[in-house]
PDB file of C-alpha atoms and ligand atoms in Angstrom:
ATOM      1  CA  MET C   1      -0.013   0.004  -0.022  1.00 97.00           C
ATOM      2  CA  ILE C   2       1.453   3.369  -1.027  1.00 98.00           C
ATOM      3  CA  LYS C   3       1.122   6.017   1.723  1.00 98.00           C
ATOM      4  CA  LEU C   4       0.155   9.367   0.189  1.00 98.00           C
ATOM      5  CA  GLY C   5       0.553  12.821   1.524  1.00 98.00           C
ATOM      6  CA  LEU C   6      -1.691  15.539   0.047  1.00 98.00           C
ATOM      7  CA  LEU C   7      -0.893  19.270   0.134  1.00 98.00           C
ATOM      8  CA  GLY C   8      -3.714  21.680  -0.821  1.00 97.00           C
ATOM      9  CA  ALA C   9      -6.263  19.207   0.464  1.00 97.00           C
ATOM     10  CA  LYS C  10      -9.088  21.770   0.743  1.00 97.00           C
ATOM     11  CA  GLY C  11      -8.687  23.098  -2.840  1.00 97.00           C
ATOM     12  CA  ARG C  12     -10.464  22.094  -6.045  1.00 95.00           C
ATOM     13  CA  MET C  13      -7.659  19.653  -7.028  1.00 96.00           C
ATOM     14  CA  GLY C  14      -7.183  18.417  -3.468  1.00 98.00           C
ATOM     15  CA  ASN C  15     -10.871  17.441  -3.334  1.00 97.00           C
ATOM     16  CA  ALA C  16     -10.598  15.808  -6.768  1.00 97.00           C
ATOM     17  CA  VAL C  17      -7.612  13.712  -5.573  1.00 98.00           C
ATOM     18  CA  ILE C  18      -9.461  12.581  -2.440  1.00 98.00           C
ATOM     19  CA  LYS C  19     -12.458  11.597  -4.667  1.00 97.00           C
ATOM     20  CA  ALA C  20     -10.253   9.708  -7.157  1.00 97.00           C
ATOM     21  CA  LEU C  21      -8.662   7.693  -4.375  1.00 97.00           C
ATOM     22  CA  ALA C  22     -11.966   5.981  -3.765  1.00 95.00           C
ATOM     23  CA  ASP C  23     -11.398   4.091  -7.090  1.00 95.00           C
ATOM     24  CA  VAL C  24      -7.901   2.776  -6.334  1.00 97.00           C
ATOM     25  CA  ASP C  25      -6.947   0.097  -3.924  1.00 96.00           C
ATOM     26  CA  ASP C  26      -3.121   0.418  -3.770  1.00 97.00           C
ATOM     27  CA  MET C  27      -2.956   3.866  -2.146  1.00 98.00           C
ATOM     28  CA  THR C  28      -4.087   5.395   1.056  1.00 97.00           C
ATOM     29  CA  ILE C  29      -3.917   8.926   2.504  1.00 97.00           C
ATOM     30  CA  ALA C  30      -1.376   8.975   5.351  1.00 97.00           C
ATOM     31  CA  ALA C  31      -1.510  12.738   5.930  1.00 97.00           C
ATOM     32  CA  LEU C  32      -3.094  15.792   4.411  1.00 96.00           C
ATOM     33  CA  ALA C  33      -2.687  19.509   4.924  1.00 96.00           C
ATOM     34  CA  ASP C  34      -3.846  22.917   3.682  1.00 96.00           C
ATOM     35  CA  THR C  35      -2.258  26.308   4.175  1.00 91.00           C
ATOM     36  CA  GLU C  36      -2.384  26.666   7.886  1.00 79.00           C
ATOM     37  CA  ASP C  37      -1.008  23.152   8.596  1.00 85.00           C
ATOM     38  CA  ARG C  38       2.514  21.784   8.947  1.00 92.00           C
ATOM     39  CA  PRO C  39       3.730  20.252   5.673  1.00 95.00           C
ATOM     40  CA  ASP C  40       6.810  18.687   7.438  1.00 96.00           C
ATOM     41  CA  ILE C  41       4.407  16.190   9.159  1.00 96.00           C
ATOM     42  CA  VAL C  42       2.948  15.260   5.788  1.00 97.00           C
ATOM     43  CA  PHE C  43       6.405  14.542   4.346  1.00 98.00           C
ATOM     44  CA  SER C  44       7.455  12.552   7.377  1.00 98.00           C
ATOM     45  CA  LEU C  45       4.415  10.191   7.205  1.00 98.00           C
ATOM     46  CA  ALA C  46       4.119   9.685   3.414  1.00 98.00           C
ATOM     47  CA  ASP C  47       5.927   7.652   0.743  1.00 98.00           C
ATOM     48  CA  VAL C  48       4.819  10.149  -1.892  1.00 98.00           C
ATOM     49  CA  VAL C  49       3.470  13.685  -1.452  1.00 98.00           C
ATOM     50  CA  ILE C  50       1.095  15.225  -4.065  1.00 98.00           C
ATOM     51  CA  ASP C  51       1.214  19.019  -4.169  1.00 98.00           C
ATOM     52  CA  PHE C  52      -1.640  21.063  -5.616  1.00 98.00           C
ATOM     53  CA  THR C  53      -1.061  24.336  -3.762  1.00 97.00           C
ATOM     54  CA  SER C  54       0.491  27.674  -4.757  1.00 95.00           C
ATOM     55  CA  PRO C  55       3.773  28.348  -6.503  1.00 95.00           C
ATOM     56  CA  GLY C  56       5.222  30.268  -3.554  1.00 95.00           C
ATOM     57  CA  SER C  57       5.525  26.994  -1.599  1.00 96.00           C
ATOM     58  CA  THR C  58       7.286  24.832  -4.150  1.00 97.00           C
ATOM     59  CA  VAL C  59      10.829  25.602  -2.916  1.00 98.00           C
ATOM     60  CA  HIS C  60       9.946  24.740   0.659  1.00 97.00           C
ATOM     61  CA  HIS C  61       8.171  21.557  -0.367  1.00 98.00           C
ATOM     62  CA  SER C  62      11.147  20.497  -2.495  1.00 98.00           C
ATOM     63  CA  GLU C  63      13.434  20.994   0.520  1.00 98.00           C
ATOM     64  CA  LEU C  64      11.113  18.902   2.712  1.00 98.00           C
ATOM     65  CA  ALA C  65      11.103  16.125   0.091  1.00 98.00           C
ATOM     66  CA  GLU C  66      14.908  16.053   0.308  1.00 98.00           C
ATOM     67  CA  THR C  67      15.058  16.181   4.069  1.00 98.00           C
ATOM     68  CA  HIS C  68      12.513  13.430   4.549  1.00 98.00           C
ATOM     69  CA  GLN C  69      13.540  11.445   1.429  1.00 98.00           C
ATOM     70  CA  THR C  70       9.900  11.453   0.269  1.00 98.00           C
ATOM     71  CA  ALA C  71       8.947  11.253  -3.421  1.00 98.00           C
ATOM     72  CA  LEU C  72       7.137  14.358  -4.682  1.00 98.00           C
ATOM     73  CA  VAL C  73       4.443  14.911  -7.368  1.00 98.00           C
ATOM     74  CA  VAL C  74       3.978  18.622  -8.163  1.00 98.00           C
ATOM     75  CA  GLY C  75       0.862  19.715 -10.101  1.00 97.00           C
ATOM     76  CA  THR C  76       1.004  23.332  -8.898  1.00 97.00           C
ATOM     77  CA  THR C  77       1.535  25.695 -11.848  1.00 93.00           C
ATOM     78  CA  GLY C  78       3.067  29.128 -12.308  1.00 92.00           C
ATOM     79  CA  LEU C  79       6.492  27.882 -11.072  1.00 94.00           C
ATOM     80  CA  ASP C  80       9.457  30.309 -11.454  1.00 94.00           C
ATOM     81  CA  ASP C  81      13.119  29.472 -12.152  1.00 94.00           C
ATOM     82  CA  ARG C  82      13.893  29.226  -8.393  1.00 97.00           C
ATOM     83  CA  SER C  83      11.126  26.609  -7.973  1.00 98.00           C
ATOM     84  CA  HIS C  84      12.408  24.592 -10.930  1.00 97.00           C
ATOM     85  CA  ALA C  85      15.949  24.703  -9.554  1.00 98.00           C
ATOM     86  CA  ALA C  86      14.701  23.470  -6.153  1.00 98.00           C
ATOM     87  CA  LEU C  87      12.860  20.606  -7.876  1.00 98.00           C
ATOM     88  CA  ASP C  88      16.003  19.724  -9.860  1.00 98.00           C
ATOM     89  CA  ARG C  89      17.940  19.682  -6.586  1.00 98.00           C
ATOM     90  CA  ALA C  90      15.392  17.389  -4.830  1.00 98.00           C
ATOM     91  CA  GLY C  91      15.436  15.179  -7.951  1.00 98.00           C
ATOM     92  CA  ARG C  92      19.027  14.291  -7.233  1.00 98.00           C
ATOM     93  CA  SER C  93      18.029  12.276  -4.173  1.00 98.00           C
ATOM     94  CA  VAL C  94      14.339  11.398  -4.592  1.00 98.00           C
ATOM     95  CA  ALA C  95      11.826  10.902  -7.465  1.00 98.00           C
ATOM     96  CA  VAL C  96      10.179  14.127  -8.454  1.00 98.00           C
ATOM     97  CA  VAL C  97       7.373  14.270 -11.001  1.00 98.00           C
ATOM     98  CA  GLN C  98       6.320  17.791 -12.048  1.00 97.00           C
ATOM     99  CA  ALA C  99       3.743  18.418 -14.755  1.00 96.00           C
ATOM    100  CA  GLY C 100       1.547  21.313 -15.720  1.00 91.00           C
ATOM    101  CA  ASN C 101      -1.085  18.776 -16.768  1.00 94.00           C
ATOM    102  CA  PHE C 102      -1.526  15.178 -15.731  1.00 96.00           C
ATOM    103  CA  SER C 103      -4.018  14.155 -18.428  1.00 95.00           C
ATOM    104  CA  LEU C 104      -3.236  11.484 -20.995  1.00 93.00           C
ATOM    105  CA  GLY C 105      -4.789  13.477 -23.780  1.00 95.00           C
ATOM    106  CA  VAL C 106      -2.726  16.662 -23.188  1.00 96.00           C
ATOM    107  CA  ASN C 107       0.504  14.692 -22.954  1.00 95.00           C
ATOM    108  CA  VAL C 108      -0.241  12.902 -26.215  1.00 95.00           C
ATOM    109  CA  MET C 109      -1.079  16.290 -27.632  1.00 97.00           C
ATOM    110  CA  ALA C 110       2.310  17.566 -26.473  1.00 97.00           C
ATOM    111  CA  ALA C 111       4.048  14.782 -28.355  1.00 95.00           C
ATOM    112  CA  LEU C 112       2.023  15.679 -31.508  1.00 97.00           C
ATOM    113  CA  VAL C 113       2.852  19.344 -31.070  1.00 98.00           C
ATOM    114  CA  GLN C 114       6.594  18.569 -30.908  1.00 97.00           C
ATOM    115  CA  GLU C 115       6.301  16.549 -34.117  1.00 97.00           C
ATOM    116  CA  ALA C 116       4.220  19.168 -35.920  1.00 98.00           C
ATOM    117  CA  ALA C 117       6.506  21.965 -34.875  1.00 98.00           C
ATOM    118  CA  ALA C 118       9.483  20.083 -36.392  1.00 98.00           C
ATOM    119  CA  LYS C 119       7.704  19.146 -39.611  1.00 98.00           C
ATOM    120  CA  LEU C 120       5.846  22.474 -40.215  1.00 98.00           C
ATOM    121  CA  SER C 121       9.040  24.443 -39.813  1.00 94.00           C
ATOM    122  CA  GLY C 122       7.937  27.649 -41.494  1.00 95.00           C
ATOM    123  CA  TYR C 123       4.563  27.881 -39.822  1.00 98.00           C
ATOM    124  CA  ASP C 124       3.757  30.380 -37.085  1.00 98.00           C
ATOM    125  CA  ILE C 125       2.906  28.792 -33.691  1.00 98.00           C
ATOM    126  CA  GLU C 126       0.249  30.340 -31.406  1.00 98.00           C
ATOM    127  CA  ILE C 127      -1.097  28.794 -28.224  1.00 98.00           C
ATOM    128  CA  LEU C 128      -4.531  29.767 -26.895  1.00 98.00           C
ATOM    129  CA  GLU C 129      -5.906  28.757 -23.518  1.00 98.00           C
ATOM    130  CA  MET C 130      -9.075  29.405 -21.511  1.00 98.00           C
ATOM    131  CA  HIS C 131      -9.736  28.628 -17.830  1.00 97.00           C
ATOM    132  CA  HIS C 132     -12.246  29.439 -15.121  1.00 97.00           C
ATOM    133  CA  ARG C 133     -12.476  32.879 -13.490  1.00 97.00           C
ATOM    134  CA  HIS C 134     -10.560  31.818 -10.279  1.00 96.00           C
ATOM    135  CA  LYS C 135      -7.325  30.769 -11.936  1.00 95.00           C
ATOM    136  CA  VAL C 136      -4.461  32.989 -10.640  1.00 93.00           C
ATOM    137  CA  ASP C 137      -1.567  32.325 -13.024  1.00 92.00           C
ATOM    138  CA  ALA C 138      -1.205  32.925 -16.790  1.00 95.00           C
ATOM    139  CA  PRO C 139      -0.443  31.468 -19.217  1.00 96.00           C
ATOM    140  CA  SER C 140      -1.570  28.131 -17.802  1.00 95.00           C
ATOM    141  CA  GLY C 141       0.899  25.345 -16.908  1.00 93.00           C
ATOM    142  CA  THR C 142      -0.536  23.363 -19.754  1.00 95.00           C
ATOM    143  CA  ALA C 143       0.066  26.210 -22.214  1.00 97.00           C
ATOM    144  CA  GLU C 144       3.678  26.358 -20.915  1.00 96.00           C
ATOM    145  CA  LEU C 145       4.023  22.606 -21.366  1.00 95.00           C
ATOM    146  CA  LEU C 146       2.697  22.816 -24.951  1.00 97.00           C
ATOM    147  CA  GLY C 147       5.039  25.760 -25.648  1.00 98.00           C
ATOM    148  CA  GLU C 148       7.996  23.694 -24.348  1.00 96.00           C
ATOM    149  CA  ALA C 149       6.958  20.831 -26.675  1.00 97.00           C
ATOM    150  CA  ALA C 150       6.761  23.202 -29.659  1.00 98.00           C
ATOM    151  CA  ALA C 151      10.127  24.741 -28.765  1.00 98.00           C
ATOM    152  CA  GLU C 152      11.638  21.243 -28.457  1.00 97.00           C
ATOM    153  CA  GLY C 153      10.308  20.441 -31.941  1.00 98.00           C
ATOM    154  CA  ARG C 154      11.977  23.634 -33.289  1.00 98.00           C
ATOM    155  CA  GLY C 155      15.223  22.947 -31.432  1.00 98.00           C
ATOM    156  CA  VAL C 156      15.010  26.287 -29.537  1.00 98.00           C
ATOM    157  CA  THR C 157      14.576  27.340 -25.887  1.00 97.00           C
ATOM    158  CA  LEU C 158      11.058  28.528 -25.069  1.00 97.00           C
ATOM    159  CA  THR C 159      12.227  31.507 -23.017  1.00 96.00           C
ATOM    160  CA  ASP C 160      14.112  32.822 -26.032  1.00 97.00           C
ATOM    161  CA  VAL C 161      11.093  32.776 -28.354  1.00 98.00           C
ATOM    162  CA  ALA C 162       7.963  33.058 -26.171  1.00 98.00           C
ATOM    163  CA  ARG C 163       5.726  36.052 -26.819  1.00 98.00           C
ATOM    164  CA  ARG C 164       3.489  36.183 -23.756  1.00 96.00           C
ATOM    165  CA  SER C 165       1.479  39.315 -24.468  1.00 94.00           C
ATOM    166  CA  ARG C 166       0.687  41.707 -27.277  1.00 96.00           C
ATOM    167  CA  ASP C 167      -0.770  45.187 -26.786  1.00 96.00           C
ATOM    168  CA  GLY C 168      -0.584  48.410 -28.798  1.00 97.00           C
ATOM    169  CA  VAL C 169       1.641  49.061 -31.835  1.00 97.00           C
ATOM    170  CA  ILE C 170       3.939  46.057 -31.456  1.00 96.00           C
ATOM    171  CA  GLY C 171       5.215  45.641 -35.034  1.00 97.00           C
ATOM    172  CA  ALA C 172       5.066  42.520 -37.233  1.00 97.00           C
ATOM    173  CA  ARG C 173       5.267  39.075 -35.761  1.00 97.00           C
ATOM    174  CA  GLY C 174       8.779  37.638 -35.449  1.00 95.00           C
ATOM    175  CA  ALA C 175       9.230  34.457 -37.509  1.00 94.00           C
ATOM    176  CA  SER C 176      10.461  32.361 -34.621  1.00 96.00           C
ATOM    177  CA  GLU C 177       7.967  33.546 -32.001  1.00 98.00           C
ATOM    178  CA  ILE C 178       5.811  31.092 -30.071  1.00 98.00           C
ATOM    179  CA  GLY C 179       2.832  33.256 -29.092  1.00 98.00           C
ATOM    180  CA  PHE C 180       0.508  32.838 -26.022  1.00 98.00           C
ATOM    181  CA  ALA C 181      -3.038  34.143 -25.610  1.00 98.00           C
ATOM    182  CA  THR C 182      -5.081  33.791 -22.382  1.00 98.00           C
ATOM    183  CA  LEU C 183      -8.833  33.857 -21.839  1.00 98.00           C
ATOM    184  CA  ARG C 184     -10.455  33.708 -18.393  1.00 98.00           C
ATOM    185  CA  GLY C 185     -14.141  33.200 -17.458  1.00 98.00           C
ATOM    186  CA  GLY C 186     -16.845  31.171 -15.853  1.00 98.00           C
ATOM    187  CA  SER C 187     -16.227  27.619 -14.852  1.00 97.00           C
ATOM    188  CA  VAL C 188     -14.037  26.384 -17.784  1.00 97.00           C
ATOM    189  CA  ILE C 189     -11.864  23.580 -16.456  1.00 95.00           C
ATOM    190  CA  GLY C 190      -9.204  23.920 -19.196  1.00 96.00           C
ATOM    191  CA  GLU C 191      -9.179  24.401 -22.992  1.00 98.00           C
ATOM    192  CA  HIS C 192      -6.024  24.597 -25.081  1.00 98.00           C
ATOM    193  CA  SER C 193      -5.350  25.022 -28.787  1.00 98.00           C
ATOM    194  CA  VAL C 194      -2.051  25.086 -30.606  1.00 98.00           C
ATOM    195  CA  ILE C 195      -2.333  26.729 -34.027  1.00 98.00           C
ATOM    196  CA  PHE C 196       0.167  26.173 -36.785  1.00 98.00           C
ATOM    197  CA  ALA C 197      -0.450  29.019 -39.271  1.00 98.00           C
ATOM    198  CA  GLY C 198       1.085  28.802 -42.712  1.00 98.00           C
ATOM    199  CA  MET C 199       0.454  31.127 -45.672  1.00 97.00           C
ATOM    200  CA  SER C 200      -2.113  28.803 -47.292  1.00 97.00           C
ATOM    201  CA  GLU C 201      -3.322  26.582 -44.496  1.00 98.00           C
ATOM    202  CA  ARG C 202      -3.791  26.421 -40.760  1.00 98.00           C
ATOM    203  CA  MET C 203      -3.610  23.346 -38.531  1.00 98.00           C
ATOM    204  CA  THR C 204      -4.999  23.379 -34.997  1.00 98.00           C
ATOM    205  CA  LEU C 205      -4.503  20.706 -32.319  1.00 98.00           C
ATOM    206  CA  SER C 206      -6.833  21.206 -29.401  1.00 98.00           C
ATOM    207  CA  HIS C 207      -7.899  19.705 -26.071  1.00 98.00           C
ATOM    208  CA  LYS C 208     -10.846  20.280 -23.706  1.00 97.00           C
ATOM    209  CA  ALA C 209     -10.822  18.955 -20.171  1.00 96.00           C
ATOM    210  CA  GLU C 210     -14.360  18.080 -19.157  1.00 94.00           C
ATOM    211  CA  ASN C 211     -13.795  16.964 -15.612  1.00 92.00           C
ATOM    212  CA  ARG C 212     -11.186  17.801 -12.959  1.00 91.00           C
ATOM    213  CA  GLY C 213     -11.099  14.101 -12.009  1.00 94.00           C
ATOM    214  CA  LEU C 214      -9.009  13.617 -15.120  1.00 93.00           C
ATOM    215  CA  PHE C 215      -6.025  15.499 -13.507  1.00 95.00           C
ATOM    216  CA  ALA C 216      -6.498  13.812 -10.189  1.00 97.00           C
ATOM    217  CA  GLU C 217      -6.423  10.336 -11.715  1.00 96.00           C
ATOM    218  CA  GLY C 218      -3.228  11.328 -13.596  1.00 96.00           C
ATOM    219  CA  ALA C 219      -1.680  12.640 -10.428  1.00 98.00           C
ATOM    220  CA  LEU C 220      -2.318   9.196  -8.868  1.00 98.00           C
ATOM    221  CA  VAL C 221      -0.640   7.512 -11.847  1.00 97.00           C
ATOM    222  CA  ALA C 222       2.332   9.878 -11.289  1.00 98.00           C
ATOM    223  CA  ALA C 223       2.390   9.032  -7.556  1.00 98.00           C
ATOM    224  CA  ARG C 224       2.359   5.253  -8.288  1.00 98.00           C
ATOM    225  CA  PHE C 225       5.306   5.815 -10.698  1.00 98.00           C
ATOM    226  CA  ALA C 226       7.190   8.004  -8.162  1.00 98.00           C
ATOM    227  CA  ALA C 227       6.756   5.457  -5.371  1.00 98.00           C
ATOM    228  CA  THR C 228       9.082   3.030  -7.073  1.00 97.00           C
ATOM    229  CA  ALA C 229      11.143   5.222  -9.488  1.00 97.00           C
ATOM    230  CA  LEU C 230      14.804   5.993  -9.012  1.00 98.00           C
ATOM    231  CA  ALA C 231      15.739   9.484  -7.888  1.00 98.00           C
ATOM    232  CA  GLY C 232      15.309  11.908 -10.791  1.00 98.00           C
ATOM    233  CA  ARG C 233      13.254  14.713 -12.225  1.00 98.00           C
ATOM    234  CA  TYR C 234      10.368  13.375 -14.405  1.00 97.00           C
ATOM    235  CA  ASP C 235       7.514  14.842 -16.360  1.00 95.00           C
ATOM    236  CA  MET C 236       4.217  13.247 -17.262  1.00 95.00           C
ATOM    237  CA  ARG C 237       5.313  12.414 -20.859  1.00 91.00           C
ATOM    238  CA  GLY C 238       8.137  10.408 -19.236  1.00 93.00           C
ATOM    239  CA  VAL C 239       5.749   8.748 -16.734  1.00 95.00           C
ATOM    240  CA  LEU C 240       3.363   7.805 -19.569  1.00 94.00           C
ATOM    241  CA  GLY C 241       6.223   6.551 -21.824  1.00 92.00           C
ATOM    242  CA  LEU C 242       5.390   9.079 -24.522  1.00 88.00           C
ATOM    243  CA  ARG C 243       8.909  10.398 -25.047  1.00 78.00           C
ATOM    244  CA  GLY C 244      10.118   7.654 -27.295  1.00 67.00           C
ATOM    245  CA  ASP C 245      13.575   7.754 -25.721  1.00 59.00           C
TER     246      ASP C 245
HETATM  247  P1  NAD Q   1      -7.359  26.011  -5.239  1.00 89.16           P
HETATM  248  O1  NAD Q   1      -7.128  27.423  -4.952  1.00 89.16           O
HETATM  249  O2  NAD Q   1      -8.801  25.504  -5.296  1.00 89.16           O
HETATM  250  O3  NAD Q   1      -6.647  25.077  -4.136  1.00 89.16           O
HETATM  251  C1  NAD Q   1      -5.335  25.288  -3.656  1.00 89.16           C
HETATM  252  C2  NAD Q   1      -5.336  24.921  -2.172  1.00 89.16           C
HETATM  253  O4  NAD Q   1      -4.011  24.941  -1.720  1.00 89.16           O
HETATM  254  C3  NAD Q   1      -6.133  25.904  -1.310  1.00 89.16           C
HETATM  255  O5  NAD Q   1      -7.016  25.209  -0.451  1.00 89.16           O
HETATM  256  C4  NAD Q   1      -5.063  26.659  -0.518  1.00 89.16           C
HETATM  257  O6  NAD Q   1      -5.476  26.980   0.836  1.00 89.16           O
HETATM  258  C5  NAD Q   1      -3.936  25.565  -0.478  1.00 89.16           C
HETATM  259  N1  NAD Q   1      -2.612  26.030  -0.294  1.00 89.16           N
HETATM  260  C6  NAD Q   1      -2.027  27.149  -0.776  1.00 89.16           C
HETATM  261  N2  NAD Q   1      -0.735  27.283  -0.372  1.00 89.16           N
HETATM  262  C7  NAD Q   1      -0.514  26.172   0.410  1.00 89.16           C
HETATM  263  C8  NAD Q   1       0.620  25.673   1.117  1.00 89.16           C
HETATM  264  N3  NAD Q   1       1.756  26.356   1.114  1.00 89.16           N
HETATM  265  N4  NAD Q   1       0.518  24.511   1.795  1.00 89.16           N
HETATM  266  C9  NAD Q   1      -0.669  23.804   1.812  1.00 89.16           C
HETATM  267  N5  NAD Q   1      -1.772  24.248   1.152  1.00 89.16           N
HETATM  268  C10 NAD Q   1      -1.708  25.391   0.512  1.00 89.16           C
HETATM  269  O7  NAD Q   1      -6.588  25.687  -6.578  1.00 89.16           O
HETATM  270  P2  NAD Q   1      -6.723  24.354  -7.485  1.00 89.16           P
HETATM  271  O8  NAD Q   1      -7.666  24.672  -8.643  1.00 89.16           O
HETATM  272  O9  NAD Q   1      -6.916  23.183  -6.652  1.00 89.16           O
HETATM  273  O10 NAD Q   1      -5.282  24.368  -8.220  1.00 89.16           O
HETATM  274  C11 NAD Q   1      -4.138  24.216  -7.404  1.00 89.16           C
HETATM  275  C12 NAD Q   1      -2.928  24.270  -8.323  1.00 89.16           C
HETATM  276  O11 NAD Q   1      -2.936  23.111  -9.230  1.00 89.16           O
HETATM  277  C13 NAD Q   1      -2.868  25.487  -9.248  1.00 89.16           C
HETATM  278  O12 NAD Q   1      -1.498  25.929  -9.418  1.00 89.16           O
HETATM  279  C14 NAD Q   1      -3.440  24.973 -10.560  1.00 89.16           C
HETATM  280  O13 NAD Q   1      -3.036  25.708 -11.656  1.00 89.16           O
HETATM  281  C15 NAD Q   1      -2.838  23.586 -10.565  1.00 89.16           C
HETATM  282  N6  NAD Q   1      -3.535  22.605 -11.420  1.00 89.16           N
HETATM  283  C16 NAD Q   1      -2.721  21.684 -12.007  1.00 89.16           C
HETATM  284  C17 NAD Q   1      -3.256  20.679 -12.806  1.00 89.16           C
HETATM  285  C18 NAD Q   1      -2.347  19.653 -13.416  1.00 89.16           C
HETATM  286  O14 NAD Q   1      -2.838  18.709 -14.090  1.00 89.16           O
HETATM  287  N7  NAD Q   1      -1.043  19.797 -13.164  1.00 89.16           N
HETATM  288  C19 NAD Q   1      -4.630  20.610 -12.971  1.00 89.16           C
HETATM  289  C20 NAD Q   1      -5.455  21.605 -12.340  1.00 89.16           C
HETATM  290  C21 NAD Q   1      -4.830  22.565 -11.561  1.00 89.16           C
END
């Protein structure tokens, strides 16, 4: 039986994880916490901790994973460079899975985006996302993940080519740009499109999440993987065997 720790237990995703656990028989909640609680206790009691909280806490949670030698699954989005560096550090001694999206469909889409970006080399790439009115970060972790896949397909670094906003007289589009556009409203769980725009045709890959349970089930797949994986930094494409390497 895998002992799970859950951080962000009172949130939308925390609730979805608790619900999804009812359908699995190889995992049990050993400890859970929300903002006001002590995460160190969660790390000390669990084999794997699932984190759906806020990006400001990722560095601390990575350090606790290292201290307690507890595997870590991070679904929190909006991570900055410091957070990624802390996750890399933790990944040297424990298994760390971090993904902006845990769904099978989005991770298959990322593999397709990478291939399309490589094959449609002269086409402009634009990424459009829409989420519910409560989402606090933009662009979404999934949009970032799809942008990374497109950049990988082009053999470039996303931070060098990402165009995250456009406003006013901004001049013509740069040929190598990967553009992001963000919509917010209502109860939308998550919709993403990656548009490949050529001069005579346009190809769009798109995904719509219809149920938050999808991400929770994926997080449990990641936790099951992390419970037995060697120390390292993994993403969901790696967990699902979609990297082809
Ligand atoms: P939410 O606001 O409903 O829940 C977050 C919860 O975390 C809240 O209850 C809050 O009190 C708690 N929290 C904040 N900081 C904490 C801390 N330091 N320690 C413990 N608890 C803390 O948000 P949500 O919709 O559940 O989303 C949570 C995160 O997961 C967001 O970053 C969101 O973008 C991301 N998300 C990822 C995926 C994915 O597949 N990777 C899917 C959906 C959402």
